[in-house]
PDB file of C-alpha atoms and ligand atoms in Angstrom:
ATOM      1  CA  MET A 208      62.288 -58.249  36.196  1.00 57.00           C
ATOM      2  CA  ASN A 209      61.049 -57.526  39.695  1.00 76.00           C
ATOM      3  CA  LYS A 210      61.334 -61.000  41.134  1.00 85.00           C
ATOM      4  CA  LYS A 211      64.548 -60.066  42.901  1.00 81.00           C
ATOM      5  CA  LEU A 212      62.718 -57.390  44.867  1.00 82.00           C
ATOM      6  CA  ARG A 213      60.625 -60.025  46.559  1.00 90.00           C
ATOM      7  CA  LYS A 214      61.641 -62.430  49.241  1.00 85.00           C
ATOM      8  CA  ALA A 215      60.758 -66.028  48.428  1.00 94.00           C
ATOM      9  CA  VAL A 216      58.510 -67.527  51.077  1.00 98.00           C
ATOM     10  CA  ILE A 217      58.147 -71.275  51.571  1.00 98.00           C
ATOM     11  CA  ALA A 218      55.387 -72.164  54.004  1.00 98.00           C
ATOM     12  CA  GLY A 219      54.319 -75.596  55.124  1.00 98.00           C
ATOM     13  CA  ASN A 220      50.596 -76.068  55.683  1.00 98.00           C
ATOM     14  CA  TRP A 221      50.390 -79.070  57.955  1.00 98.00           C
ATOM     15  CA  LYS A 222      46.564 -79.163  57.919  1.00 98.00           C
ATOM     16  CA  MET A 223      45.137 -81.631  60.503  1.00 98.00           C
ATOM     17  CA  ASN A 224      48.374 -83.578  60.919  1.00 98.00           C
ATOM     18  CA  LYS A 225      50.847 -84.054  63.778  1.00 98.00           C
ATOM     19  CA  THR A 226      50.265 -84.029  67.517  1.00 98.00           C
ATOM     20  CA  PRO A 227      52.444 -81.684  69.591  1.00 98.00           C
ATOM     21  CA  SER A 228      55.044 -84.379  70.241  1.00 98.00           C
ATOM     22  CA  GLU A 229      55.111 -85.322  66.556  1.00 98.00           C
ATOM     23  CA  ALA A 230      55.406 -81.644  65.619  1.00 98.00           C
ATOM     24  CA  LYS A 231      58.488 -81.336  67.816  1.00 98.00           C
ATOM     25  CA  VAL A 232      60.129 -84.319  66.119  1.00 98.00           C
ATOM     26  CA  LEU A 233      59.391 -83.019  62.621  1.00 98.00           C
ATOM     27  CA  LEU A 234      60.604 -79.496  63.359  1.00 98.00           C
ATOM     28  CA  GLU A 235      63.772 -80.778  65.000  1.00 98.00           C
ATOM     29  CA  GLU A 236      64.431 -82.760  61.852  1.00 98.00           C
ATOM     30  CA  MET A 237      63.836 -79.707  59.675  1.00 98.00           C
ATOM     31  CA  ILE A 238      65.909 -77.186  61.618  1.00 98.00           C
ATOM     32  CA  PRO A 239      69.402 -78.310  60.464  1.00 98.00           C
ATOM     33  CA  LEU A 240      68.169 -78.939  56.911  1.00 98.00           C
ATOM     34  CA  VAL A 241      66.847 -75.415  56.333  1.00 98.00           C
ATOM     35  CA  LYS A 242      69.237 -73.386  58.455  1.00 98.00           C
ATOM     36  CA  ASP A 243      71.059 -71.857  55.487  1.00 97.00           C
ATOM     37  CA  ALA A 244      67.922 -70.944  53.555  1.00 97.00           C
ATOM     38  CA  ASP A 245      67.926 -67.764  51.564  1.00 95.00           C
ATOM     39  CA  CYS A 246      64.165 -67.498  51.789  1.00 96.00           C
ATOM     40  CA  GLU A 247      61.550 -67.169  54.491  1.00 97.00           C
ATOM     41  CA  VAL A 248      60.686 -70.560  56.021  1.00 98.00           C
ATOM     42  CA  ILE A 249      57.351 -70.979  57.784  1.00 98.00           C
ATOM     43  CA  ALA A 250      55.509 -73.906  59.312  1.00 98.00           C
ATOM     44  CA  CYS A 251      51.755 -73.366  59.658  1.00 99.00           C
ATOM     45  CA  VAL A 252      50.641 -75.871  62.241  1.00 98.00           C
ATOM     46  CA  PRO A 253      47.443 -76.946  64.051  1.00 98.00           C
ATOM     47  CA  TYR A 254      46.485 -74.670  66.960  1.00 98.00           C
ATOM     48  CA  VAL A 255      47.353 -77.250  69.596  1.00 98.00           C
ATOM     49  CA  ASP A 256      50.894 -77.594  68.197  1.00 98.00           C
ATOM     50  CA  ILE A 257      51.677 -73.877  68.312  1.00 98.00           C
ATOM     51  CA  CYS A 258      53.233 -73.690  71.797  1.00 98.00           C
ATOM     52  CA  THR A 259      55.502 -76.651  71.148  1.00 98.00           C
ATOM     53  CA  ALA A 260      56.356 -75.427  67.662  1.00 98.00           C
ATOM     54  CA  VAL A 261      57.286 -71.896  68.757  1.00 98.00           C
ATOM     55  CA  ASP A 262      59.400 -73.320  71.542  1.00 98.00           C
ATOM     56  CA  THR A 263      61.139 -75.824  69.264  1.00 98.00           C
ATOM     57  CA  VAL A 264      62.105 -73.287  66.581  1.00 98.00           C
ATOM     58  CA  LYS A 265      63.277 -70.582  69.001  1.00 98.00           C
ATOM     59  CA  GLY A 266      66.577 -69.124  67.773  1.00 98.00           C
ATOM     60  CA  THR A 267      66.247 -70.720  64.316  1.00 98.00           C
ATOM     61  CA  ASN A 268      65.149 -69.293  60.951  1.00 98.00           C
ATOM     62  CA  ILE A 269      61.804 -71.132  60.987  1.00 98.00           C
ATOM     63  CA  LYS A 270      58.733 -69.028  61.740  1.00 98.00           C
ATOM     64  CA  ILE A 271      55.424 -70.382  62.937  1.00 98.00           C
ATOM     65  CA  GLY A 272      52.022 -69.759  61.418  1.00 98.00           C
ATOM     66  CA  ALA A 273      48.447 -70.768  62.239  1.00 98.00           C
ATOM     67  CA  GLU A 274      45.990 -72.269  59.780  1.00 98.00           C
ATOM     68  CA  ASN A 275      43.084 -69.908  60.454  1.00 98.00           C
ATOM     69  CA  CYS A 276      41.689 -67.508  63.063  1.00 98.00           C
ATOM     70  CA  HIS A 277      38.515 -65.623  63.901  1.00 98.00           C
ATOM     71  CA  TRP A 278      38.013 -61.920  63.161  1.00 98.00           C
ATOM     72  CA  GLU A 279      36.618 -60.877  66.531  1.00 98.00           C
ATOM     73  CA  GLU A 280      39.004 -60.158  69.365  1.00 97.00           C
ATOM     74  CA  LYS A 281      36.959 -62.146  71.868  1.00 97.00           C
ATOM     75  CA  GLY A 282      33.434 -63.220  72.686  1.00 98.00           C
ATOM     76  CA  ALA A 283      30.883 -65.971  72.341  1.00 98.00           C
ATOM     77  CA  PHE A 284      32.401 -67.921  69.448  1.00 98.00           C
ATOM     78  CA  THR A 285      32.779 -71.428  70.819  1.00 98.00           C
ATOM     79  CA  GLY A 286      35.723 -73.276  69.364  1.00 97.00           C
ATOM     80  CA  GLU A 287      37.295 -70.244  67.717  1.00 98.00           C
ATOM     81  CA  ILE A 288      40.733 -68.664  68.188  1.00 98.00           C
ATOM     82  CA  SER A 289      41.499 -64.926  68.095  1.00 98.00           C
ATOM     83  CA  THR A 290      44.458 -63.033  66.675  1.00 98.00           C
ATOM     84  CA  GLY A 291      45.432 -61.926  70.186  1.00 98.00           C
ATOM     85  CA  MET A 292      45.649 -65.542  71.330  1.00 98.00           C
ATOM     86  CA  LEU A 293      47.888 -66.422  68.381  1.00 98.00           C
ATOM     87  CA  LYS A 294      50.069 -63.379  68.809  1.00 98.00           C
ATOM     88  CA  GLU A 295      50.704 -64.025  72.468  1.00 98.00           C
ATOM     89  CA  LEU A 296      51.985 -67.502  71.569  1.00 98.00           C
ATOM     90  CA  GLY A 297      54.490 -66.123  69.054  1.00 98.00           C
ATOM     91  CA  VAL A 298      52.647 -66.824  65.806  1.00 98.00           C
ATOM     92  CA  GLU A 299      53.647 -64.530  62.917  1.00 98.00           C
ATOM     93  CA  TYR A 300      51.607 -65.781  59.958  1.00 98.00           C
ATOM     94  CA  VAL A 301      48.040 -66.998  59.466  1.00 98.00           C
ATOM     95  CA  VAL A 302      46.717 -68.970  56.494  1.00 98.00           C
ATOM     96  CA  LEU A 303      43.305 -67.617  55.496  1.00 98.00           C
ATOM     97  CA  GLY A 304      40.671 -68.702  53.004  1.00 98.00           C
ATOM     98  CA  HIS A 305      42.233 -72.068  52.273  1.00 98.00           C
ATOM     99  CA  SER A 306      40.044 -73.961  49.823  1.00 97.00           C
ATOM    100  CA  GLU A 307      39.414 -76.662  52.425  1.00 97.00           C
ATOM    101  CA  ARG A 308      37.955 -73.999  54.710  1.00 98.00           C
ATOM    102  CA  ARG A 309      35.884 -72.631  51.836  1.00 97.00           C
ATOM    103  CA  GLN A 310      34.753 -76.108  50.776  1.00 96.00           C
ATOM    104  CA  TYR A 311      34.079 -77.828  54.120  1.00 97.00           C
ATOM    105  CA  PHE A 312      33.532 -75.012  56.623  1.00 97.00           C
ATOM    106  CA  GLY A 313      31.453 -72.441  54.789  1.00 96.00           C
ATOM    107  CA  GLU A 314      34.222 -69.885  54.417  1.00 97.00           C
ATOM    108  CA  THR A 315      33.230 -67.088  52.037  1.00 98.00           C
ATOM    109  CA  ASP A 316      35.116 -64.167  50.545  1.00 98.00           C
ATOM    110  CA  GLU A 317      33.313 -61.950  53.033  1.00 98.00           C
ATOM    111  CA  THR A 318      34.610 -63.907  56.026  1.00 98.00           C
ATOM    112  CA  VAL A 319      38.084 -64.207  54.464  1.00 98.00           C
ATOM    113  CA  ASN A 320      38.064 -60.423  54.148  1.00 98.00           C
ATOM    114  CA  LYS A 321      37.053 -59.970  57.810  1.00 98.00           C
ATOM    115  CA  ARG A 322      39.775 -62.360  58.930  1.00 98.00           C
ATOM    116  CA  THR A 323      42.385 -60.689  56.708  1.00 98.00           C
ATOM    117  CA  LYS A 324      41.630 -57.277  58.185  1.00 98.00           C
ATOM    118  CA  ALA A 325      41.713 -58.632  61.737  1.00 98.00           C
ATOM    119  CA  VAL A 326      45.029 -60.398  61.184  1.00 98.00           C
ATOM    120  CA  LEU A 327      46.611 -57.256  59.717  1.00 98.00           C
ATOM    121  CA  LYS A 328      45.231 -55.102  62.513  1.00 98.00           C
ATOM    122  CA  ALA A 329      46.884 -57.430  65.013  1.00 98.00           C
ATOM    123  CA  GLY A 330      50.235 -57.026  63.270  1.00 98.00           C
ATOM    124  CA  LEU A 331      50.261 -60.590  61.951  1.00 98.00           C
ATOM    125  CA  LYS A 332      50.814 -61.539  58.315  1.00 98.00           C
ATOM    126  CA  PRO A 333      48.008 -63.253  56.416  1.00 98.00           C
ATOM    127  CA  ILE A 334      48.635 -65.837  53.701  1.00 98.00           C
ATOM    128  CA  VAL A 335      45.443 -65.377  51.696  1.00 98.00           C
ATOM    129  CA  CYS A 336      44.562 -68.361  49.501  1.00 98.00           C
ATOM    130  CA  VAL A 337      42.738 -68.034  46.202  1.00 98.00           C
ATOM    131  CA  GLY A 338      42.202 -70.429  43.340  1.00 98.00           C
ATOM    132  CA  GLU A 339      39.685 -71.864  40.925  1.00 97.00           C
ATOM    133  CA  LEU A 340      37.804 -75.173  40.957  1.00 96.00           C
ATOM    134  CA  LEU A 341      38.408 -77.619  38.119  1.00 94.00           C
ATOM    135  CA  TRP A 342      34.918 -76.876  36.824  1.00 94.00           C
ATOM    136  CA  GLU A 343      35.680 -73.151  36.735  1.00 96.00           C
ATOM    137  CA  ARG A 344      38.913 -73.778  34.824  1.00 95.00           C
ATOM    138  CA  LYS A 345      37.018 -75.943  32.330  1.00 94.00           C
ATOM    139  CA  CYS A 346      34.508 -73.141  31.866  1.00 96.00           C
ATOM    140  CA  ASN A 347      37.410 -70.810  31.140  1.00 97.00           C
ATOM    141  CA  ILE A 348      36.607 -68.418  33.991  1.00 98.00           C
ATOM    142  CA  THR A 349      39.802 -68.853  36.065  1.00 97.00           C
ATOM    143  CA  GLU A 350      40.690 -65.240  35.432  1.00 96.00           C
ATOM    144  CA  GLU A 351      37.375 -63.857  36.678  1.00 97.00           C
ATOM    145  CA  VAL A 352      37.225 -66.207  39.663  1.00 98.00           C
ATOM    146  CA  VAL A 353      40.683 -65.373  40.945  1.00 98.00           C
ATOM    147  CA  ALA A 354      40.431 -61.619  40.290  1.00 98.00           C
ATOM    148  CA  ARG A 355      37.092 -61.588  42.131  1.00 98.00           C
ATOM    149  CA  GLN A 356      38.561 -63.404  45.127  1.00 98.00           C
ATOM    150  CA  ILE A 357      41.474 -60.967  45.291  1.00 98.00           C
ATOM    151  CA  LYS A 358      39.178 -57.938  45.121  1.00 98.00           C
ATOM    152  CA  LEU A 359      36.761 -59.277  47.742  1.00 98.00           C
ATOM    153  CA  ASP A 360      39.302 -60.808  50.112  1.00 98.00           C
ATOM    154  CA  LEU A 361      41.370 -57.602  50.146  1.00 98.00           C
ATOM    155  CA  PHE A 362      38.439 -55.166  50.209  1.00 98.00           C
ATOM    156  CA  ASP A 363      39.269 -52.208  52.443  1.00 98.00           C
ATOM    157  CA  VAL A 364      42.855 -53.387  53.000  1.00 98.00           C
ATOM    158  CA  SER A 365      45.049 -50.302  52.632  1.00 98.00           C
ATOM    159  CA  ALA A 366      48.125 -49.978  50.417  1.00 98.00           C
ATOM    160  CA  GLU A 367      50.274 -49.852  53.527  1.00 98.00           C
ATOM    161  CA  GLU A 368      48.655 -52.969  54.984  1.00 98.00           C
ATOM    162  CA  VAL A 369      48.816 -55.002  51.794  1.00 98.00           C
ATOM    163  CA  LYS A 370      52.608 -54.927  51.968  1.00 97.00           C
ATOM    164  CA  ASN A 371      52.244 -57.477  54.782  1.00 97.00           C
ATOM    165  CA  VAL A 372      49.953 -59.781  52.815  1.00 98.00           C
ATOM    166  CA  ILE A 373      51.127 -62.937  51.057  1.00 98.00           C
ATOM    167  CA  ILE A 374      48.862 -64.344  48.363  1.00 98.00           C
ATOM    168  CA  ALA A 375      48.829 -68.079  47.724  1.00 98.00           C
ATOM    169  CA  TYR A 376      47.493 -69.166  44.347  1.00 98.00           C
ATOM    170  CA  GLU A 377      46.158 -72.663  44.896  1.00 98.00           C
ATOM    171  CA  PRO A 378      44.151 -74.175  42.053  1.00 97.00           C
ATOM    172  CA  VAL A 379      41.705 -76.368  43.960  1.00 96.00           C
ATOM    173  CA  TRP A 380      42.114 -79.241  41.484  1.00 94.00           C
ATOM    174  CA  ALA A 381      45.836 -79.418  42.296  1.00 94.00           C
ATOM    175  CA  ILE A 382      45.541 -79.592  46.088  1.00 93.00           C
ATOM    176  CA  GLY A 383      46.396 -82.966  47.549  1.00 87.00           C
ATOM    177  CA  THR A 384      45.746 -84.627  44.202  1.00 88.00           C
ATOM    178  CA  GLY A 385      49.297 -85.110  42.990  1.00 84.00           C
ATOM    179  CA  VAL A 386      48.288 -83.073  39.927  1.00 86.00           C
ATOM    180  CA  THR A 387      50.357 -79.895  39.773  1.00 87.00           C
ATOM    181  CA  ALA A 388      49.589 -76.889  37.627  1.00 89.00           C
ATOM    182  CA  THR A 389      52.239 -76.666  34.917  1.00 94.00           C
ATOM    183  CA  ASP A 390      54.851 -73.960  35.403  1.00 95.00           C
ATOM    184  CA  ASP A 391      53.128 -71.944  32.704  1.00 96.00           C
ATOM    185  CA  GLN A 392      49.671 -72.339  34.220  1.00 96.00           C
ATOM    186  CA  ALA A 393      51.008 -71.259  37.615  1.00 97.00           C
ATOM    187  CA  GLU A 394      52.838 -68.304  36.085  1.00 98.00           C
ATOM    188  CA  GLU A 395      49.813 -67.228  34.067  1.00 98.00           C
ATOM    189  CA  VAL A 396      47.528 -66.982  37.086  1.00 98.00           C
ATOM    190  CA  CYS A 397      50.183 -65.557  39.439  1.00 98.00           C
ATOM    191  CA  ALA A 398      50.845 -62.833  36.839  1.00 98.00           C
ATOM    192  CA  LEU A 399      47.137 -62.163  36.628  1.00 98.00           C
ATOM    193  CA  ILE A 400      46.952 -61.857  40.405  1.00 98.00           C
ATOM    194  CA  ARG A 401      49.761 -59.302  40.277  1.00 98.00           C
ATOM    195  CA  GLU A 402      47.910 -57.377  37.554  1.00 98.00           C
ATOM    196  CA  THR A 403      44.798 -57.334  39.720  1.00 98.00           C
ATOM    197  CA  LEU A 404      46.850 -56.111  42.694  1.00 98.00           C
ATOM    198  CA  ALA A 405      48.403 -53.428  40.477  1.00 98.00           C
ATOM    199  CA  LYS A 406      44.951 -52.192  39.472  1.00 98.00           C
ATOM    200  CA  ILE A 407      44.029 -51.767  43.126  1.00 98.00           C
ATOM    201  CA  TYR A 408      47.317 -50.646  44.660  1.00 98.00           C
ATOM    202  CA  GLY A 409      49.536 -49.497  41.779  1.00 98.00           C
ATOM    203  CA  GLN A 410      52.362 -51.349  40.067  1.00 96.00           C
ATOM    204  CA  GLU A 411      55.080 -50.574  42.591  1.00 95.00           C
ATOM    205  CA  ILE A 412      53.209 -52.055  45.523  1.00 96.00           C
ATOM    206  CA  ALA A 413      52.022 -55.023  43.438  1.00 97.00           C
ATOM    207  CA  ASP A 414      55.620 -55.721  42.424  1.00 96.00           C
ATOM    208  CA  GLY A 415      56.590 -56.050  46.071  1.00 95.00           C
ATOM    209  CA  ILE A 416      53.914 -58.575  47.073  1.00 96.00           C
ATOM    210  CA  THR A 417      54.922 -62.216  47.444  1.00 97.00           C
ATOM    211  CA  ILE A 418      52.694 -64.593  45.494  1.00 98.00           C
ATOM    212  CA  GLN A 419      53.062 -68.268  46.274  1.00 98.00           C
ATOM    213  CA  TYR A 420      51.922 -71.260  44.290  1.00 97.00           C
ATOM    214  CA  GLY A 421      50.357 -74.178  46.135  1.00 97.00           C
ATOM    215  CA  GLY A 422      48.969 -77.507  45.009  1.00 96.00           C
ATOM    216  CA  SER A 423      51.056 -80.682  44.983  1.00 94.00           C
ATOM    217  CA  MET A 424      54.305 -78.721  44.991  1.00 96.00           C
ATOM    218  CA  ASN A 425      57.091 -81.115  45.873  1.00 96.00           C
ATOM    219  CA  ASP A 426      60.842 -81.620  45.782  1.00 95.00           C
ATOM    220  CA  GLY A 427      60.619 -82.694  42.132  1.00 96.00           C
ATOM    221  CA  ASN A 428      58.648 -79.805  40.643  1.00 96.00           C
ATOM    222  CA  ALA A 429      59.494 -76.898  42.947  1.00 97.00           C
ATOM    223  CA  GLU A 430      62.531 -75.609  41.118  1.00 96.00           C
ATOM    224  CA  ALA A 431      60.733 -75.216  37.787  1.00 96.00           C
ATOM    225  CA  LEU A 432      57.684 -73.577  39.391  1.00 97.00           C
ATOM    226  CA  LEU A 433      59.797 -71.228  41.488  1.00 97.00           C
ATOM    227  CA  SER A 434      61.860 -70.164  38.492  1.00 96.00           C
ATOM    228  CA  LYS A 435      58.822 -68.387  37.075  1.00 96.00           C
ATOM    229  CA  GLU A 436      58.827 -64.602  37.260  1.00 96.00           C
ATOM    230  CA  ASN A 437      55.634 -64.266  39.288  1.00 97.00           C
ATOM    231  CA  VAL A 438      55.907 -67.370  41.467  1.00 97.00           C
ATOM    232  CA  ASP A 439      57.678 -66.175  44.611  1.00 97.00           C
ATOM    233  CA  GLY A 440      57.279 -69.147  46.848  1.00 97.00           C
ATOM    234  CA  GLY A 441      55.122 -72.079  47.778  1.00 98.00           C
ATOM    235  CA  LEU A 442      52.416 -73.142  50.189  1.00 98.00           C
ATOM    236  CA  ILE A 443      53.175 -76.796  50.713  1.00 98.00           C
ATOM    237  CA  GLY A 444      50.775 -79.384  52.098  1.00 97.00           C
ATOM    238  CA  GLY A 445      51.764 -83.045  51.836  1.00 97.00           C
ATOM    239  CA  ALA A 446      55.454 -82.462  51.171  1.00 98.00           C
ATOM    240  CA  SER A 447      55.770 -80.228  54.255  1.00 98.00           C
ATOM    241  CA  LEU A 448      55.213 -83.277  56.464  1.00 98.00           C
ATOM    242  CA  VAL A 449      58.465 -84.876  55.328  1.00 98.00           C
ATOM    243  CA  ALA A 450      61.519 -82.923  56.488  1.00 98.00           C
ATOM    244  CA  GLY A 451      63.734 -83.906  53.544  1.00 98.00           C
ATOM    245  CA  LYS A 452      61.130 -83.000  50.927  1.00 98.00           C
ATOM    246  CA  PHE A 453      60.301 -79.694  52.562  1.00 98.00           C
ATOM    247  CA  ALA A 454      63.992 -78.844  52.870  1.00 98.00           C
ATOM    248  CA  ALA A 455      64.526 -79.617  49.184  1.00 98.00           C
ATOM    249  CA  ILE A 456      61.793 -77.124  48.287  1.00 98.00           C
ATOM    250  CA  VAL A 457      63.394 -74.551  50.581  1.00 98.00           C
ATOM    251  CA  SER A 458      66.723 -75.142  48.770  1.00 97.00           C
ATOM    252  CA  ALA A 459      65.037 -74.693  45.396  1.00 96.00           C
ATOM    253  CA  ALA A 460      63.639 -71.359  46.582  1.00 96.00           C
ATOM    254  CA  SER A 461      67.037 -70.276  47.865  1.00 94.00           C
ATOM    255  CA  LYS A 462      68.727 -70.464  44.460  1.00 81.00           C
TER     256      LYS A 462
HETATM  257  P1  PGA B 199      49.290 -80.085  48.799  1.00 64.53           P
HETATM  258  O1  PGA B 199      48.467 -78.959  49.617  1.00 64.53           O
HETATM  259  O2  PGA B 199      50.709 -79.583  48.674  1.00 64.53           O
HETATM  260  O3  PGA B 199      49.170 -81.323  49.638  1.00 64.53           O
HETATM  261  O4  PGA B 199      48.623 -80.212  47.478  1.00 64.53           O
HETATM  262  C1  PGA B 199      48.708 -77.606  49.413  1.00 64.53           C
HETATM  263  C2  PGA B 199      47.790 -76.797  50.280  1.00 64.53           C
HETATM  264  O5  PGA B 199      46.641 -77.208  50.469  1.00 64.53           O
HETATM  265  O6  PGA B 199      48.162 -75.728  50.797  1.00 64.53           O
END
């Protein structure tokens, strides 16, 4: 239907893996493997790897993202990183509200919303992560949980701004567990996310927004997941640390 309107986006989320020298090696391995991609290719890397990563991918089709950032431009926030700092280094994307940040670092929808607005204001593109816990799925409230996250995380984000937002649907029970949502489960929730976006921004804008699936996506299951109407890409953890696996997912998204 409208899938063709949207550019597929495959983003690696390296999490707390790879030193700068290791990042250089991995990216150099990836560059020739993804050079013909017909989708957006992003590597979201630890802060300390950003300089090396941006330098290594210069002139290639790989873009660099960060894994979080603070909402204030500057100030007394020890250990935090601002959008301006990221931008100056050549970062284009920022992962926000990842479930690991929500689970281990007290991230709430309110802070995800503040970060999203700051990232957009800086002219960067947020990859906003939403998704239900296993317990919430068992209680049959996936729909409410995800719709609530979308509404809160995007509160006060304008229709013009939302065009630069990528949503990543990541069921928490599928992250790093080897358990993937089935194609139908992924499609069901991604479609629901688009419905929620349509209620806020209208169908036309919702139809243009890229919605990724994330959670144990790999070279074996990517093609089936990405063939779904509302699954426009992937946010890849474990498999993004192996050049061949990541490249295979990029190929699947390029079909
Ligand atoms: P995974 O992680 O692919 O290792 O499950 C995905 C993510 O956390 O973004």
